[in-house]
PDB file of C-alpha atoms in Angstrom:
ATOM      1  CA  ALA R 195      61.688  89.446 100.514  1.00 75.00           C
ATOM      2  CA  GLN R 196      63.952  92.175  99.311  1.00 84.00           C
ATOM      3  CA  SER R 197      67.481  91.170  98.434  1.00 91.00           C
ATOM      4  CA  VAL R 198      70.534  92.325  96.538  1.00 96.00           C
ATOM      5  CA  THR R 199      72.935  90.013  94.738  1.00 97.00           C
ATOM      6  CA  GLN R 200      76.415  90.905  93.626  1.00 98.00           C
ATOM      7  CA  PRO R 201      77.539  87.806  91.719  1.00 97.00           C
ATOM      8  CA  ASP R 202      81.243  88.645  91.642  1.00 96.00           C
ATOM      9  CA  ILE R 203      83.093  88.426  94.938  1.00 96.00           C
ATOM     10  CA  HIS R 204      86.421  89.575  93.514  1.00 97.00           C
ATOM     11  CA  ILE R 205      87.362  91.206  90.214  1.00 97.00           C
ATOM     12  CA  THR R 206      90.814  92.134  88.953  1.00 97.00           C
ATOM     13  CA  VAL R 207      91.244  94.610  86.117  1.00 97.00           C
ATOM     14  CA  SER R 208      94.246  96.316  84.609  1.00 97.00           C
ATOM     15  CA  GLU R 209      94.690 100.019  85.125  1.00 97.00           C
ATOM     16  CA  GLY R 210      93.124 101.866  82.227  1.00 97.00           C
ATOM     17  CA  ALA R 211      90.740  99.044  81.401  1.00 98.00           C
ATOM     18  CA  SER R 212      86.990  99.383  81.619  1.00 97.00           C
ATOM     19  CA  LEU R 213      85.010  98.063  84.555  1.00 97.00           C
ATOM     20  CA  GLU R 214      81.543  96.703  85.093  1.00 98.00           C
ATOM     21  CA  LEU R 215      80.309  95.490  88.467  1.00 98.00           C
ATOM     22  CA  ARG R 216      77.055  93.596  88.482  1.00 98.00           C
ATOM     23  CA  CYS R 217      74.134  94.059  90.824  1.00 98.00           C
ATOM     24  CA  ASN R 218      70.741  92.357  90.770  1.00 97.00           C
ATOM     25  CA  TYR R 219      67.948  93.189  93.156  1.00 94.00           C
ATOM     26  CA  SER R 220      64.682  91.716  94.249  1.00 90.00           C
ATOM     27  CA  TYR R 221      62.125  94.274  95.343  1.00 82.00           C
ATOM     28  CA  GLY R 222      58.378  94.490  94.956  1.00 74.00           C
ATOM     29  CA  ALA R 223      58.088  98.129  94.030  1.00 75.00           C
ATOM     30  CA  THR R 224      60.185 100.706  92.234  1.00 74.00           C
ATOM     31  CA  PRO R 225      63.491 100.493  94.027  1.00 83.00           C
ATOM     32  CA  TYR R 226      65.739 103.170  95.386  1.00 90.00           C
ATOM     33  CA  LEU R 227      69.200 101.948  94.391  1.00 94.00           C
ATOM     34  CA  PHE R 228      72.639 102.940  95.550  1.00 96.00           C
ATOM     35  CA  TRP R 229      76.271 102.135  94.988  1.00 98.00           C
ATOM     36  CA  TYR R 230      78.759 102.690  97.795  1.00 98.00           C
ATOM     37  CA  VAL R 231      82.513 102.195  97.915  1.00 98.00           C
ATOM     38  CA  GLN R 232      84.540 101.190 100.948  1.00 97.00           C
ATOM     39  CA  SER R 233      88.307 101.461 101.270  1.00 94.00           C
ATOM     40  CA  PRO R 234      90.013  99.202 103.831  1.00 88.00           C
ATOM     41  CA  GLY R 235      89.187 100.208 107.387  1.00 82.00           C
ATOM     42  CA  GLN R 236      86.898 102.988 106.248  1.00 86.00           C
ATOM     43  CA  GLY R 237      83.208 103.726 106.140  1.00 91.00           C
ATOM     44  CA  LEU R 238      81.046 103.741 103.028  1.00 95.00           C
ATOM     45  CA  GLN R 239      81.179 106.529 100.484  1.00 96.00           C
ATOM     46  CA  LEU R 240      78.189 107.132  98.244  1.00 96.00           C
ATOM     47  CA  LEU R 241      79.080 106.835  94.559  1.00 97.00           C
ATOM     48  CA  LEU R 242      75.663 107.332  93.007  1.00 96.00           C
ATOM     49  CA  LYS R 243      71.965 106.716  93.446  1.00 95.00           C
ATOM     50  CA  TYR R 244      68.867 106.041  91.372  1.00 93.00           C
ATOM     51  CA  PHE R 245      65.386 107.003  92.417  1.00 88.00           C
ATOM     52  CA  SER R 246      63.514 107.632  89.171  1.00 84.00           C
ATOM     53  CA  GLY R 247      63.845 109.258  85.768  1.00 86.00           C
ATOM     54  CA  ASP R 248      66.817 108.765  83.501  1.00 88.00           C
ATOM     55  CA  THR R 249      67.976 105.182  83.897  1.00 91.00           C
ATOM     56  CA  LEU R 250      71.626 106.086  83.355  1.00 96.00           C
ATOM     57  CA  VAL R 251      72.961 107.924  86.376  1.00 96.00           C
ATOM     58  CA  GLN R 252      76.277 109.616  86.803  1.00 97.00           C
ATOM     59  CA  GLY R 253      78.212 109.553  90.024  1.00 97.00           C
ATOM     60  CA  ILE R 254      81.446 110.702  91.509  1.00 96.00           C
ATOM     61  CA  LYS R 255      84.916 109.607  90.444  1.00 95.00           C
ATOM     62  CA  GLY R 256      83.780 108.954  86.863  1.00 96.00           C
ATOM     63  CA  PHE R 257      81.387 106.126  87.739  1.00 98.00           C
ATOM     64  CA  GLU R 258      77.997 105.581  86.173  1.00 98.00           C
ATOM     65  CA  ALA R 259      75.267 103.011  86.595  1.00 98.00           C
ATOM     66  CA  GLU R 260      72.350 101.885  84.501  1.00 96.00           C
ATOM     67  CA  PHE R 261      69.002 100.800  85.906  1.00 94.00           C
ATOM     68  CA  LYS R 262      67.317  98.060  83.885  1.00 94.00           C
ATOM     69  CA  ARG R 263      63.922  97.206  85.277  1.00 91.00           C
ATOM     70  CA  SER R 264      63.405  94.244  82.936  1.00 91.00           C
ATOM     71  CA  GLN R 265      66.580  92.622  84.220  1.00 93.00           C
ATOM     72  CA  SER R 266      66.281  93.842  87.830  1.00 93.00           C
ATOM     73  CA  SER R 267      69.814  95.101  87.490  1.00 95.00           C
ATOM     74  CA  PHE R 268      71.777  98.180  88.437  1.00 97.00           C
ATOM     75  CA  ASN R 269      75.293  97.635  87.121  1.00 98.00           C
ATOM     76  CA  LEU R 270      78.141 100.002  87.888  1.00 98.00           C
ATOM     77  CA  ARG R 271      80.553 101.009  85.160  1.00 98.00           C
ATOM     78  CA  LYS R 272      83.688 103.028  84.665  1.00 98.00           C
ATOM     79  CA  PRO R 273      85.390 103.462  81.277  1.00 97.00           C
ATOM     80  CA  SER R 274      88.951 103.605  82.575  1.00 97.00           C
ATOM     81  CA  VAL R 275      89.979 102.297  85.975  1.00 98.00           C
ATOM     82  CA  HIS R 276      92.639 104.015  88.095  1.00 97.00           C
ATOM     83  CA  TRP R 277      94.770 102.303  90.709  1.00 96.00           C
ATOM     84  CA  SER R 278      93.014 104.372  93.371  1.00 95.00           C
ATOM     85  CA  ASP R 279      89.711 102.658  92.496  1.00 97.00           C
ATOM     86  CA  ALA R 280      90.860  99.488  94.251  1.00 97.00           C
ATOM     87  CA  ALA R 281      88.317  99.013  97.032  1.00 97.00           C
ATOM     88  CA  GLU R 282      85.157  97.103  97.855  1.00 98.00           C
ATOM     89  CA  TYR R 283      81.945  98.116  96.159  1.00 98.00           C
ATOM     90  CA  PHE R 284      78.489  97.613  97.573  1.00 98.00           C
ATOM     91  CA  CYS R 285      75.141  97.796  95.849  1.00 98.00           C
ATOM     92  CA  ALA R 286      72.132  98.550  98.049  1.00 96.00           C
ATOM     93  CA  VAL R 287      68.382  98.933  97.818  1.00 93.00           C
ATOM     94  CA  GLY R 288      66.430 101.267 100.079  1.00 87.00           C
ATOM     95  CA  VAL R 289      63.440  99.782 101.844  1.00 75.00           C
ATOM     96  CA  MET R 290      60.464 102.083 101.720  1.00 68.00           C
ATOM     97  CA  ASN R 291      56.970 102.173 103.087  1.00 60.00           C
ATOM     98  CA  TYR R 292      54.010 104.457 102.484  1.00 52.00           C
ATOM     99  CA  GLY R 293      55.549 106.979 104.812  1.00 56.00           C
ATOM    100  CA  GLY R 294      58.807 107.075 102.945  1.00 56.00           C
ATOM    101  CA  SER R 295      62.195 105.766 103.873  1.00 57.00           C
ATOM    102  CA  GLN R 296      62.445 103.232 106.639  1.00 63.00           C
ATOM    103  CA  GLY R 297      66.072 104.115 107.095  1.00 68.00           C
ATOM    104  CA  ASN R 298      66.958 100.595 106.099  1.00 86.00           C
ATOM    105  CA  LEU R 299      69.334  99.740 103.290  1.00 91.00           C
ATOM    106  CA  ILE R 300      69.710  96.151 102.151  1.00 93.00           C
ATOM    107  CA  PHE R 301      73.213  95.545 100.884  1.00 96.00           C
ATOM    108  CA  GLY R 302      74.767  93.017  98.588  1.00 97.00           C
ATOM    109  CA  LYS R 303      77.787  91.087  99.834  1.00 97.00           C
ATOM    110  CA  GLY R 304      80.138  93.376  97.951  1.00 97.00           C
ATOM    111  CA  THR R 305      82.625  93.046  95.114  1.00 98.00           C
ATOM    112  CA  LYS R 306      86.282  93.546  95.869  1.00 97.00           C
ATOM    113  CA  LEU R 307      88.108  95.286  93.049  1.00 98.00           C
ATOM    114  CA  SER R 308      91.829  94.851  92.543  1.00 97.00           C
ATOM    115  CA  VAL R 309      93.691  96.926  89.962  1.00 97.00           C
ATOM    116  CA  LYS R 310      96.779  95.620  88.205  1.00 96.00           C
ATOM    117  CA  PRO R 311      99.438  98.154  87.177  1.00 91.00           C
TER     118      PRO R 311
ATOM    119  CA  LYS O 223      79.408 120.539 106.483  1.00 75.00           C
ATOM    120  CA  ALA O 224      81.251 118.078 108.614  1.00 85.00           C
ATOM    121  CA  GLY O 225      80.495 114.454 107.895  1.00 94.00           C
ATOM    122  CA  VAL O 226      79.181 111.766 110.185  1.00 97.00           C
ATOM    123  CA  THR O 227      81.503 111.160 113.096  1.00 97.00           C
ATOM    124  CA  GLN O 228      81.735 108.058 115.244  1.00 97.00           C
ATOM    125  CA  THR O 229      83.538 107.513 118.504  1.00 97.00           C
ATOM    126  CA  PRO O 230      85.520 105.664 119.494  1.00 97.00           C
ATOM    127  CA  ARG O 231      87.111 104.355 116.312  1.00 96.00           C
ATOM    128  CA  TYR O 232      88.444 101.207 117.956  1.00 97.00           C
ATOM    129  CA  LEU O 233      87.409  99.243 120.998  1.00 96.00           C
ATOM    130  CA  ILE O 234      88.549  96.046 122.651  1.00 98.00           C
ATOM    131  CA  LYS O 235      86.217  94.400 125.152  1.00 98.00           C
ATOM    132  CA  THR O 236      85.907  91.014 126.775  1.00 98.00           C
ATOM    133  CA  ARG O 237      82.958  88.661 126.708  1.00 98.00           C
ATOM    134  CA  GLY O 238      80.181  89.604 129.063  1.00 97.00           C
ATOM    135  CA  GLN O 239      81.016  93.289 129.127  1.00 98.00           C
ATOM    136  CA  GLN O 240      78.850  95.983 127.623  1.00 98.00           C
ATOM    137  CA  VAL O 241      79.791  98.717 125.217  1.00 98.00           C
ATOM    138  CA  THR O 242      78.387 102.055 124.081  1.00 98.00           C
ATOM    139  CA  LEU O 243      79.147 103.549 120.688  1.00 98.00           C
ATOM    140  CA  SER O 244      78.411 107.109 119.683  1.00 98.00           C
ATOM    141  CA  CYS O 245      77.411 108.717 116.418  1.00 98.00           C
ATOM    142  CA  SER O 246      77.074 112.387 115.515  1.00 98.00           C
ATOM    143  CA  PRO O 247      75.124 112.917 112.291  1.00 97.00           C
ATOM    144  CA  ILE O 248      75.665 115.554 109.661  1.00 96.00           C
ATOM    145  CA  SER O 249      74.367 118.865 110.913  1.00 95.00           C
ATOM    146  CA  GLY O 250      70.640 119.119 110.233  1.00 93.00           C
ATOM    147  CA  HIS O 251      70.122 115.419 109.663  1.00 93.00           C
ATOM    148  CA  ARG O 252      67.507 113.925 111.939  1.00 92.00           C
ATOM    149  CA  SER O 253      67.630 110.279 110.929  1.00 92.00           C
ATOM    150  CA  VAL O 254      70.375 107.980 112.161  1.00 95.00           C
ATOM    151  CA  SER O 255      70.710 104.343 111.149  1.00 95.00           C
ATOM    152  CA  TRP O 256      73.103 101.747 112.525  1.00 97.00           C
ATOM    153  CA  TYR O 257      74.607  98.785 110.695  1.00 97.00           C
ATOM    154  CA  GLN O 258      76.826  95.878 111.656  1.00 98.00           C
ATOM    155  CA  GLN O 259      79.444  94.717 109.170  1.00 96.00           C
ATOM    156  CA  THR O 260      81.117  91.326 109.498  1.00 96.00           C
ATOM    157  CA  PRO O 261      83.014  89.223 106.949  1.00 93.00           C
ATOM    158  CA  GLY O 262      80.472  86.432 107.194  1.00 91.00           C
ATOM    159  CA  GLN O 263      77.160  88.280 107.259  1.00 94.00           C
ATOM    160  CA  GLY O 264      78.118  91.459 105.430  1.00 95.00           C
ATOM    161  CA  LEU O 265      76.268  94.667 106.186  1.00 96.00           C
ATOM    162  CA  GLN O 266      73.168  94.222 108.303  1.00 96.00           C
ATOM    163  CA  PHE O 267      70.711  96.847 109.478  1.00 95.00           C
ATOM    164  CA  LEU O 268      70.396  97.222 113.241  1.00 96.00           C
ATOM    165  CA  PHE O 269      67.935 100.088 113.786  1.00 93.00           C
ATOM    166  CA  GLU O 270      66.980 103.576 112.754  1.00 93.00           C
ATOM    167  CA  TYR O 271      66.094 106.587 114.846  1.00 93.00           C
ATOM    168  CA  PHE O 272      64.294 109.729 113.826  1.00 91.00           C
ATOM    169  CA  SER O 273      63.522 112.602 116.180  1.00 91.00           C
ATOM    170  CA  GLU O 274      64.453 110.504 119.212  1.00 93.00           C
ATOM    171  CA  THR O 275      62.119 107.646 118.221  1.00 92.00           C
ATOM    172  CA  GLN O 276      63.091 104.237 116.950  1.00 92.00           C
ATOM    173  CA  ARG O 277      61.244 103.856 113.670  1.00 88.00           C
ATOM    174  CA  ASN O 278      62.627 100.599 112.441  1.00 88.00           C
ATOM    175  CA  LYS O 279      64.560  97.673 113.785  1.00 91.00           C
ATOM    176  CA  GLY O 280      66.489  94.853 112.187  1.00 92.00           C
ATOM    177  CA  ASN O 281      66.679  91.249 113.244  1.00 93.00           C
ATOM    178  CA  PHE O 282      69.081  91.459 116.161  1.00 96.00           C
ATOM    179  CA  PRO O 283      68.680  90.258 119.748  1.00 96.00           C
ATOM    180  CA  GLY O 284      67.571  92.580 122.506  1.00 96.00           C
ATOM    181  CA  ARG O 285      71.174  92.931 123.677  1.00 97.00           C
ATOM    182  CA  PHE O 286      71.482  95.515 120.943  1.00 98.00           C
ATOM    183  CA  SER O 287      69.784  98.775 121.779  1.00 97.00           C
ATOM    184  CA  GLY O 288      70.031 102.395 120.871  1.00 97.00           C
ATOM    185  CA  ARG O 289      68.781 105.840 121.543  1.00 97.00           C
ATOM    186  CA  GLN O 290      68.802 109.267 120.011  1.00 97.00           C
ATOM    187  CA  PHE O 291      69.119 112.591 121.740  1.00 97.00           C
ATOM    188  CA  SER O 292      67.399 115.872 121.010  1.00 96.00           C
ATOM    189  CA  ASN O 293      70.447 117.086 119.073  1.00 95.00           C
ATOM    190  CA  SER O 294      70.124 113.979 116.833  1.00 95.00           C
ATOM    191  CA  ARG O 295      73.275 112.385 118.209  1.00 98.00           C
ATOM    192  CA  SER O 296      72.779 108.676 118.666  1.00 98.00           C
ATOM    193  CA  GLU O 297      74.250 105.942 120.772  1.00 98.00           C
ATOM    194  CA  MET O 298      74.042 102.212 120.476  1.00 98.00           C
ATOM    195  CA  ASN O 299      74.640  99.826 123.300  1.00 98.00           C
ATOM    196  CA  VAL O 300      75.502  96.164 123.261  1.00 98.00           C
ATOM    197  CA  SER O 301      75.153  94.337 126.534  1.00 95.00           C
ATOM    198  CA  THR O 302      76.634  90.984 127.522  1.00 96.00           C
ATOM    199  CA  LEU O 303      79.087  90.975 124.646  1.00 98.00           C
ATOM    200  CA  GLU O 304      79.703  87.771 122.719  1.00 97.00           C
ATOM    201  CA  LEU O 305      82.648  86.883 120.509  1.00 97.00           C
ATOM    202  CA  GLY O 306      80.365  87.111 117.492  1.00 97.00           C
ATOM    203  CA  ASP O 307      79.692  90.771 118.194  1.00 98.00           C
ATOM    204  CA  SER O 308      83.167  91.594 116.887  1.00 98.00           C
ATOM    205  CA  ALA O 309      82.439  93.743 113.881  1.00 97.00           C
ATOM    206  CA  LEU O 310      82.635  97.138 112.280  1.00 97.00           C
ATOM    207  CA  TYR O 311      79.650  99.189 113.428  1.00 98.00           C
ATOM    208  CA  LEU O 312      78.618 101.841 110.990  1.00 97.00           C
ATOM    209  CA  CYS O 313      76.347 104.772 111.559  1.00 97.00           C
ATOM    210  CA  ALA O 314      74.616 106.668 108.768  1.00 96.00           C
ATOM    211  CA  SER O 315      72.578 109.840 108.755  1.00 95.00           C
ATOM    212  CA  SER O 316      70.037 111.241 106.368  1.00 92.00           C
ATOM    213  CA  ASP O 317      67.983 114.356 106.016  1.00 88.00           C
ATOM    214  CA  ALA O 318      64.268 114.266 106.787  1.00 80.00           C
ATOM    215  CA  GLY O 319      62.415 112.919 103.763  1.00 77.00           C
ATOM    216  CA  SER O 320      65.596 111.814 102.023  1.00 82.00           C
ATOM    217  CA  GLU O 321      66.428 108.232 101.184  1.00 82.00           C
ATOM    218  CA  THR O 322      70.148 108.893 100.863  1.00 90.00           C
ATOM    219  CA  GLN O 323      72.285 107.800 103.784  1.00 93.00           C
ATOM    220  CA  TYR O 324      75.763 109.142 104.508  1.00 94.00           C
ATOM    221  CA  PHE O 325      78.046 106.911 106.487  1.00 96.00           C
ATOM    222  CA  GLY O 326      80.590 107.545 109.177  1.00 96.00           C
ATOM    223  CA  PRO O 327      83.991 105.846 109.379  1.00 96.00           C
ATOM    224  CA  GLY O 328      82.735 103.189 111.762  1.00 97.00           C
ATOM    225  CA  THR O 329      83.750 101.805 115.124  1.00 97.00           C
ATOM    226  CA  ARG O 330      85.759  98.600 115.031  1.00 97.00           C
ATOM    227  CA  LEU O 331      84.811  96.435 118.023  1.00 98.00           C
ATOM    228  CA  LEU O 332      86.861  93.429 119.004  1.00 98.00           C
ATOM    229  CA  VAL O 333      85.463  91.101 121.649  1.00 98.00           C
ATOM    230  CA  LEU O 334      87.978  88.785 123.301  1.00 97.00           C
TER     231      LEU O 334
END
């Protein structure tokens, strides 16, 4: 069965420090992978996505992620964290069939990021 | 383009009641998916509609239902509310043939 694991429930980093959030997936075929961010009381904002091609993808707000098929990972990175990055981050895999998207994203449990001044 | 909108943003109901939530997708998007978010279970897929047809359904009881109108607006209904239905309900839309979903702000439902 498809699944997404985010091993870190909560991470605290200092402002200006680098960030890496881990994501591992289990999926039988080439996955469609996403990272979303959620601020308290808000919906999900798409940060970036990977479908195929270059395994290093750039997103909004200075985030990037690298797809590593051999490790079934899609880790999110940012070189220098800002206080406004404090939020919850979700990794997701898109479930597909022969007809394309099934409109179903499987999410990890999320990683809450706190930023120290 | 305007984003995905959901109404109402907040709701308080009592056990046994029913509730209807509404979602307006991004203009031109024909697929609408619904998710339930709770602290314990995280984000779980409810169902997806495309061109007024339910194409996919998650593992939720029949009390959870939905529909989509010809203008792609969607509603979900929960009948006979239980305390455990308290959650943030998120709607997402996507363009035909696209795997990327764009989320609305959600409706926070509290069942007392």
